[in-house]
Short mmCIF file of N, CA and C in Angstrom, two decimals:
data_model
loop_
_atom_site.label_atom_id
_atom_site.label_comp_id
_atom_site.label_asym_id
_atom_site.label_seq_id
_atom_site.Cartn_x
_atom_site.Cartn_y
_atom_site.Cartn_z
N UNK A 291 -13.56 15.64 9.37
CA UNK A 291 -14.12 14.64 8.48
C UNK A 291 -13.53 14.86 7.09
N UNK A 292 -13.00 14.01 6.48
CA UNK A 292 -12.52 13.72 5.31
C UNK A 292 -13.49 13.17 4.13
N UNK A 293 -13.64 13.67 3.28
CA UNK A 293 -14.48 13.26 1.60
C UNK A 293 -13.99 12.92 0.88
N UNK A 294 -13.81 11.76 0.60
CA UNK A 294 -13.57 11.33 -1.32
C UNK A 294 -14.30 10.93 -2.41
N UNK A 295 -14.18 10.87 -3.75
CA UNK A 295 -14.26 10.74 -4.29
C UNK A 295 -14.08 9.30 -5.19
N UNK A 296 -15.27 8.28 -4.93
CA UNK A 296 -15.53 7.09 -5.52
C UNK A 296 -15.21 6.97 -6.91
N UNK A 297 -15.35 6.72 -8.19
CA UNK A 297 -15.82 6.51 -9.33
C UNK A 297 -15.43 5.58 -10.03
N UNK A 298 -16.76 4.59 -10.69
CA UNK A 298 -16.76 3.48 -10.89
C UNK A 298 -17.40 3.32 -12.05
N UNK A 299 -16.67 2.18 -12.81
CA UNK A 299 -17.41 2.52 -14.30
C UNK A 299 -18.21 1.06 -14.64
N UNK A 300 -19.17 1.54 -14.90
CA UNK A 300 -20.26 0.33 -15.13
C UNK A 300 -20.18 -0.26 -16.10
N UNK A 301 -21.32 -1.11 -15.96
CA UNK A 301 -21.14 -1.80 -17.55
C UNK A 301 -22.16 -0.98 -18.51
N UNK A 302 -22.25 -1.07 -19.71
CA UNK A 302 -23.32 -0.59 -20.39
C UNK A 302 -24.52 -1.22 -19.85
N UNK A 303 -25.57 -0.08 -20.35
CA UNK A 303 -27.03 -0.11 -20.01
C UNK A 303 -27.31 -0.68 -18.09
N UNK A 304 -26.76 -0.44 -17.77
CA UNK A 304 -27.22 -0.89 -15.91
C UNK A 304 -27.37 0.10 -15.04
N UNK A 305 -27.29 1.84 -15.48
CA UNK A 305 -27.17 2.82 -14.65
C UNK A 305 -28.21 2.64 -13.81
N UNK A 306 -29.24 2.16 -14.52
CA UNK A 306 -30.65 1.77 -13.48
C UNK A 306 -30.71 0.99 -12.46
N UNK A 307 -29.66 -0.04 -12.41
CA UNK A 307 -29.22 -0.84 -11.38
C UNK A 307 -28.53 0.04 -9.91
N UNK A 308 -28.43 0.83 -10.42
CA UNK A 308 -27.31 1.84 -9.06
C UNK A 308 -28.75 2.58 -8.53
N UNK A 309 -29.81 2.50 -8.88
CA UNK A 309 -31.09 3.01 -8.46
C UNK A 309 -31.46 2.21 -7.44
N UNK A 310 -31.66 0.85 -7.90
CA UNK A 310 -31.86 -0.31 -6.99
C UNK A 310 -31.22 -0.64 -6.17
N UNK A 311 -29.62 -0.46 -6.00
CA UNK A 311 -28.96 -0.48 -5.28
C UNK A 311 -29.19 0.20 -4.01
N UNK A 312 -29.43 1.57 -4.32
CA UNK A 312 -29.74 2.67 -3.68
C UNK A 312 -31.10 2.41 -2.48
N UNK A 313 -31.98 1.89 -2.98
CA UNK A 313 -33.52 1.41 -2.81
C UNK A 313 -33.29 0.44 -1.60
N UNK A 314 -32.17 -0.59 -2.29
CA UNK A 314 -32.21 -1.48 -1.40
C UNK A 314 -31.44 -1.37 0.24
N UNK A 315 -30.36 -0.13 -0.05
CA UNK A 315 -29.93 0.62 0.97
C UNK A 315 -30.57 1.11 1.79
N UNK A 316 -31.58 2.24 1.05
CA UNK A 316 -32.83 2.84 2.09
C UNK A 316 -33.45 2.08 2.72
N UNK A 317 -33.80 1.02 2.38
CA UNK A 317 -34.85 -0.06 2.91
C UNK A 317 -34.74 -0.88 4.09
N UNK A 318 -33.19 -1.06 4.05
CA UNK A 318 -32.72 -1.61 5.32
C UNK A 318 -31.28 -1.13 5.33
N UNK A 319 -31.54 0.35 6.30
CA UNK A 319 -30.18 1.33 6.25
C UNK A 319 -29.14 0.42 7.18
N UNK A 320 -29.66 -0.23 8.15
CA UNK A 320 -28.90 -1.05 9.25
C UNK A 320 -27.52 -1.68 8.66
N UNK A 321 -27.99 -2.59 8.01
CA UNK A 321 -27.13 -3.54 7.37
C UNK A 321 -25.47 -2.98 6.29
N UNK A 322 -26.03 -1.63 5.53
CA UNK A 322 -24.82 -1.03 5.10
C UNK A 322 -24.21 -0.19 6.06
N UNK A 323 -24.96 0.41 6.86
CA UNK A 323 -24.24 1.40 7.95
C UNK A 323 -23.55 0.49 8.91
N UNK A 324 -23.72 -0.57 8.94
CA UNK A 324 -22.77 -1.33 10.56
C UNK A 324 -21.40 -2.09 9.35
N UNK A 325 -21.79 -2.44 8.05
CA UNK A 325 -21.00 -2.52 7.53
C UNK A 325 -19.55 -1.25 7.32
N UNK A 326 -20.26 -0.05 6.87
CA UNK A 326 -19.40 0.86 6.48
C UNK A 326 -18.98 0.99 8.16
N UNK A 327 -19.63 1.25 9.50
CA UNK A 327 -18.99 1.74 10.39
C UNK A 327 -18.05 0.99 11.03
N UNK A 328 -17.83 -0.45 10.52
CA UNK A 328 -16.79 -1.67 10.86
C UNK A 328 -15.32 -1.00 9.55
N UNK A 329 -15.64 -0.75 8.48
CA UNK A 329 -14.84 -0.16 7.32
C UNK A 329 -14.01 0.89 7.95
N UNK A 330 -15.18 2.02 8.59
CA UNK A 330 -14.53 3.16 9.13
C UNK A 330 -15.07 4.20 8.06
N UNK A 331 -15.60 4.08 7.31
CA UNK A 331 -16.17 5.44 6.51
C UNK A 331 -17.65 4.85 6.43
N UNK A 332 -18.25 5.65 5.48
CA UNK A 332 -19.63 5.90 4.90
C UNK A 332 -19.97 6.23 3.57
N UNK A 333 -20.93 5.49 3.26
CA UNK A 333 -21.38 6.24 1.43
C UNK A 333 -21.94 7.84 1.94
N UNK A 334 -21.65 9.12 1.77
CA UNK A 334 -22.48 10.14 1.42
C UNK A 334 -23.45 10.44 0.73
N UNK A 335 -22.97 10.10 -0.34
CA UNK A 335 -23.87 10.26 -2.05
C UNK A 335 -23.63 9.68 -2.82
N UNK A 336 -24.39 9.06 -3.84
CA UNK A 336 -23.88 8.07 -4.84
C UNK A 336 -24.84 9.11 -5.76
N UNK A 337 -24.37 8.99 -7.20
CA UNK A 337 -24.84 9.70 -8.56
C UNK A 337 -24.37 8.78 -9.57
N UNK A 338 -24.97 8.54 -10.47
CA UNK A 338 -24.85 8.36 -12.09
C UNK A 338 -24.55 9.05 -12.83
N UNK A 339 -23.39 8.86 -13.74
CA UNK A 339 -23.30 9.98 -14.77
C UNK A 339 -22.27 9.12 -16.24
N UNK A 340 -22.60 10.13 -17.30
CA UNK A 340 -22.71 9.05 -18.46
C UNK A 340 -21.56 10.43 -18.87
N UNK A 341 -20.14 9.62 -19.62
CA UNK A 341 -19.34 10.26 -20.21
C UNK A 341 -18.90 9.72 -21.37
N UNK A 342 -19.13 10.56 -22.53
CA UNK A 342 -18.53 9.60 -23.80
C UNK A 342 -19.10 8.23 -23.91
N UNK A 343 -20.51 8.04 -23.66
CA UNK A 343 -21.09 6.70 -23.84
C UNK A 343 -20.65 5.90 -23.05
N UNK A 344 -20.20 6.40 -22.04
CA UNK A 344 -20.10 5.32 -20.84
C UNK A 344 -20.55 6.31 -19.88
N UNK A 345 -20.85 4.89 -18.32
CA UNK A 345 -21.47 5.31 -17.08
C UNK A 345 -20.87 5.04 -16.14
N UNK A 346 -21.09 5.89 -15.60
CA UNK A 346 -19.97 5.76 -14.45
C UNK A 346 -21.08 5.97 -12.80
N UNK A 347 -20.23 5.52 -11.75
CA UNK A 347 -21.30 5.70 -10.95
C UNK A 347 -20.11 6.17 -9.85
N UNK A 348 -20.49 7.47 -9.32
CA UNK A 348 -19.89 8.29 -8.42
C UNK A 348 -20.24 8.04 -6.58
N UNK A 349 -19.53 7.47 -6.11
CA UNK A 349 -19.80 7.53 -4.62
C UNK A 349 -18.77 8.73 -3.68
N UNK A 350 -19.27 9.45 -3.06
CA UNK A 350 -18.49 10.54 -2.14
C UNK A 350 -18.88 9.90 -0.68
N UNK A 351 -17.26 9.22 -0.15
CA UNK A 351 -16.91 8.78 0.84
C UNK A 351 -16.69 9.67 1.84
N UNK A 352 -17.27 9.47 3.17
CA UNK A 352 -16.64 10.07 3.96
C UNK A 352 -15.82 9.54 5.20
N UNK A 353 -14.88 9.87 6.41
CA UNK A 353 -14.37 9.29 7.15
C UNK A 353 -13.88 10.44 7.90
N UNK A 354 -13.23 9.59 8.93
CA UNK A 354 -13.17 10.55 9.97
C UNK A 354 -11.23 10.41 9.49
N UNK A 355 -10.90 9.53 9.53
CA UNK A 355 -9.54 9.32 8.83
C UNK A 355 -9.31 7.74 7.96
N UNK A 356 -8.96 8.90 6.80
CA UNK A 356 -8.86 7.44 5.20
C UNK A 356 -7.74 6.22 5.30
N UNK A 357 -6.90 6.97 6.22
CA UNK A 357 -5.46 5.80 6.36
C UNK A 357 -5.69 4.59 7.42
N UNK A 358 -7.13 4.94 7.88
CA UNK A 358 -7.32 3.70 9.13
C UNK A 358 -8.77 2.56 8.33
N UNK A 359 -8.81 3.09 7.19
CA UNK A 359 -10.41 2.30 7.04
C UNK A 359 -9.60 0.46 6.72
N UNK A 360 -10.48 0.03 6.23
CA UNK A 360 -10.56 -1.50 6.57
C UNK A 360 -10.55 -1.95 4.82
N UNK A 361 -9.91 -2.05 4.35
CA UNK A 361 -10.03 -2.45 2.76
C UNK A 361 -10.77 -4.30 2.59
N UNK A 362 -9.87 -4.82 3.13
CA UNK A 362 -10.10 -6.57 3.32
C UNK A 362 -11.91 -6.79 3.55
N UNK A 363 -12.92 -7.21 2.86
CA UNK A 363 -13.87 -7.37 3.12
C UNK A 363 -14.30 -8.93 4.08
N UNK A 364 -12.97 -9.62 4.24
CA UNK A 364 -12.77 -10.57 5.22
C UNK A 364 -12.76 -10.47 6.24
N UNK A 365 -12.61 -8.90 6.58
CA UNK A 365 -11.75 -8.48 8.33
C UNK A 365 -13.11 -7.97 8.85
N UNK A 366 -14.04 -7.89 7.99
CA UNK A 366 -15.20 -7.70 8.83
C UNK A 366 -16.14 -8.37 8.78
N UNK A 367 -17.61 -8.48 10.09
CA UNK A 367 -18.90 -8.99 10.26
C UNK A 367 -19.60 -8.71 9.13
N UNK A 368 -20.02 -10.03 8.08
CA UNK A 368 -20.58 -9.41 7.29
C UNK A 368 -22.01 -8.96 7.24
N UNK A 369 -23.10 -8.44 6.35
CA UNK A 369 -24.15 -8.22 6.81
C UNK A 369 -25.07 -8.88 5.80
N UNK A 370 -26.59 -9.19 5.48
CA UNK A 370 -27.41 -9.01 4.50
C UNK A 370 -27.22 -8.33 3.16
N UNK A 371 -26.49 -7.12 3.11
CA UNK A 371 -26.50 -6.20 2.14
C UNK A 371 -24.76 -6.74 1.59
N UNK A 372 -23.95 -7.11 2.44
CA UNK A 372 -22.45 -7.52 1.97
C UNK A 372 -23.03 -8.51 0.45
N UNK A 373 -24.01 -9.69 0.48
CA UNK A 373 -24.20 -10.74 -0.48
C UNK A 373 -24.72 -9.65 -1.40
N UNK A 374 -25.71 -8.54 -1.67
CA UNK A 374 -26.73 -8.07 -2.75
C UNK A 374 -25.45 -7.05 -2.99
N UNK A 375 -24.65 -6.72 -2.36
CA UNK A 375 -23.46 -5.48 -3.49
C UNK A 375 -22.40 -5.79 -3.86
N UNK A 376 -21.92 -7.56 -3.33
CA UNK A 376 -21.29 -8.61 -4.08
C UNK A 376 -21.38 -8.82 -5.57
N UNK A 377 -22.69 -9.22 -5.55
CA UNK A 377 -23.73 -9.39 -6.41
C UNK A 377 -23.39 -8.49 -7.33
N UNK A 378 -23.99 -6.97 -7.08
CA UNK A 378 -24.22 -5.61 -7.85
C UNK A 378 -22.62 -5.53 -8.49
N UNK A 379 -21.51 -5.67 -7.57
CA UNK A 379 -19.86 -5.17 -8.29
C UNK A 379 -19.88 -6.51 -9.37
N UNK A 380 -20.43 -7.63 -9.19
CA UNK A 380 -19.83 -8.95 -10.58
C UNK A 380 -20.48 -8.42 -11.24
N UNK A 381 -21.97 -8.29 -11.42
CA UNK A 381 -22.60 -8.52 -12.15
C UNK A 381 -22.95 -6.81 -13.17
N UNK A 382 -22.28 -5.38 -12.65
CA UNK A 382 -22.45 -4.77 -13.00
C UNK A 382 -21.63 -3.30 -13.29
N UNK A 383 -20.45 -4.02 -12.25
CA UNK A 383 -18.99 -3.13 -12.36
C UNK A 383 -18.60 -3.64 -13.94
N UNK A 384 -18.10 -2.41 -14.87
CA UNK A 384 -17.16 -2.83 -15.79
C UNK A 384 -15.98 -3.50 -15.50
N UNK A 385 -15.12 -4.32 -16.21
CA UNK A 385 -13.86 -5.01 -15.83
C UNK A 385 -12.65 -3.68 -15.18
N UNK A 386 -13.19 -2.98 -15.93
CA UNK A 386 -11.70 -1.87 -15.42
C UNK A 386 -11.88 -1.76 -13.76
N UNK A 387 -13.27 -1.62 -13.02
CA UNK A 387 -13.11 -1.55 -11.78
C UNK A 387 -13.47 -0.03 -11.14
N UNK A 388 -12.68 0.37 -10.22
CA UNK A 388 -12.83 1.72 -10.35
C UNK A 388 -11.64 2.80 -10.45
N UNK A 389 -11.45 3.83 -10.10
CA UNK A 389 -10.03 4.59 -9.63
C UNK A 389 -9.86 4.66 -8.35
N UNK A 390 -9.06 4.92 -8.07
CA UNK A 390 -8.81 5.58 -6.86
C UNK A 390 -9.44 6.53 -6.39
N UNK A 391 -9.71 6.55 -4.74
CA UNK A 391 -10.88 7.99 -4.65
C UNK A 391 -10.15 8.56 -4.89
N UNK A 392 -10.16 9.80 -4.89
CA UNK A 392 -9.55 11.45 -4.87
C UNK A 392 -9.94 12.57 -3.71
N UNK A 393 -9.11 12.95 -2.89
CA UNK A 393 -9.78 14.10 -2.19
C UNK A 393 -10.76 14.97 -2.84
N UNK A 394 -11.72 15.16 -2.02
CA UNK A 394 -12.51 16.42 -2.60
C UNK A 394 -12.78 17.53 -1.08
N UNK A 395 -12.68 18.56 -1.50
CA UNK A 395 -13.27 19.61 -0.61
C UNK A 395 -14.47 19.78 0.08
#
């Protein structure tokens, strides 16, 4: 199993939104897990963290292998939760977007 390293920079004042996000995940795990397992990975952990007055929001990906996942959000069945984290990236991703994951150990 392979881990990376998400990180995504928000907009000001919304770190609280990645709470809800979170909430709305737990609530109905179905809908992101058949999503991510059509992708080929999984969220692990998601965290908030504030650098130099900005926020950033950390997801640690995992997969069984990173060179086969599914990028195109067209190529898959979408679910309930595909429309509410649509939603969450317009309305709360900064313009920059994110980086590239990064291996992590």
């Amino acid at each position: 199993m392979e881990s990376k390293l998400l990180k995504i920079k928000l907009k000001n004042g919304t770190q609280g939104e990645v709470k809800k996000l979170v909430d709305k995940m737990n609530h109905d795990i179905d809908s992101p897990r058949k999503e991510m397992a059509q992708k080929g990975y999984f969220w692990d952990s998601v965290f908030v963290s504030e650098e130099g007055g900005e926020a950033f929001m950390y997801v640690v990906l995992k997969s069984d292998d990173f060179s086969q996942i599914i990028i195109d959000d067209n190529a898959i069945e979408h679910t309930e939760f595909r429309e509410y984290y649509s939603l969450f990236r317009d309305k709360f991703w900064h313009e920059e977007g994110y980086t590239e994951p990064t291996a992590v150990a």
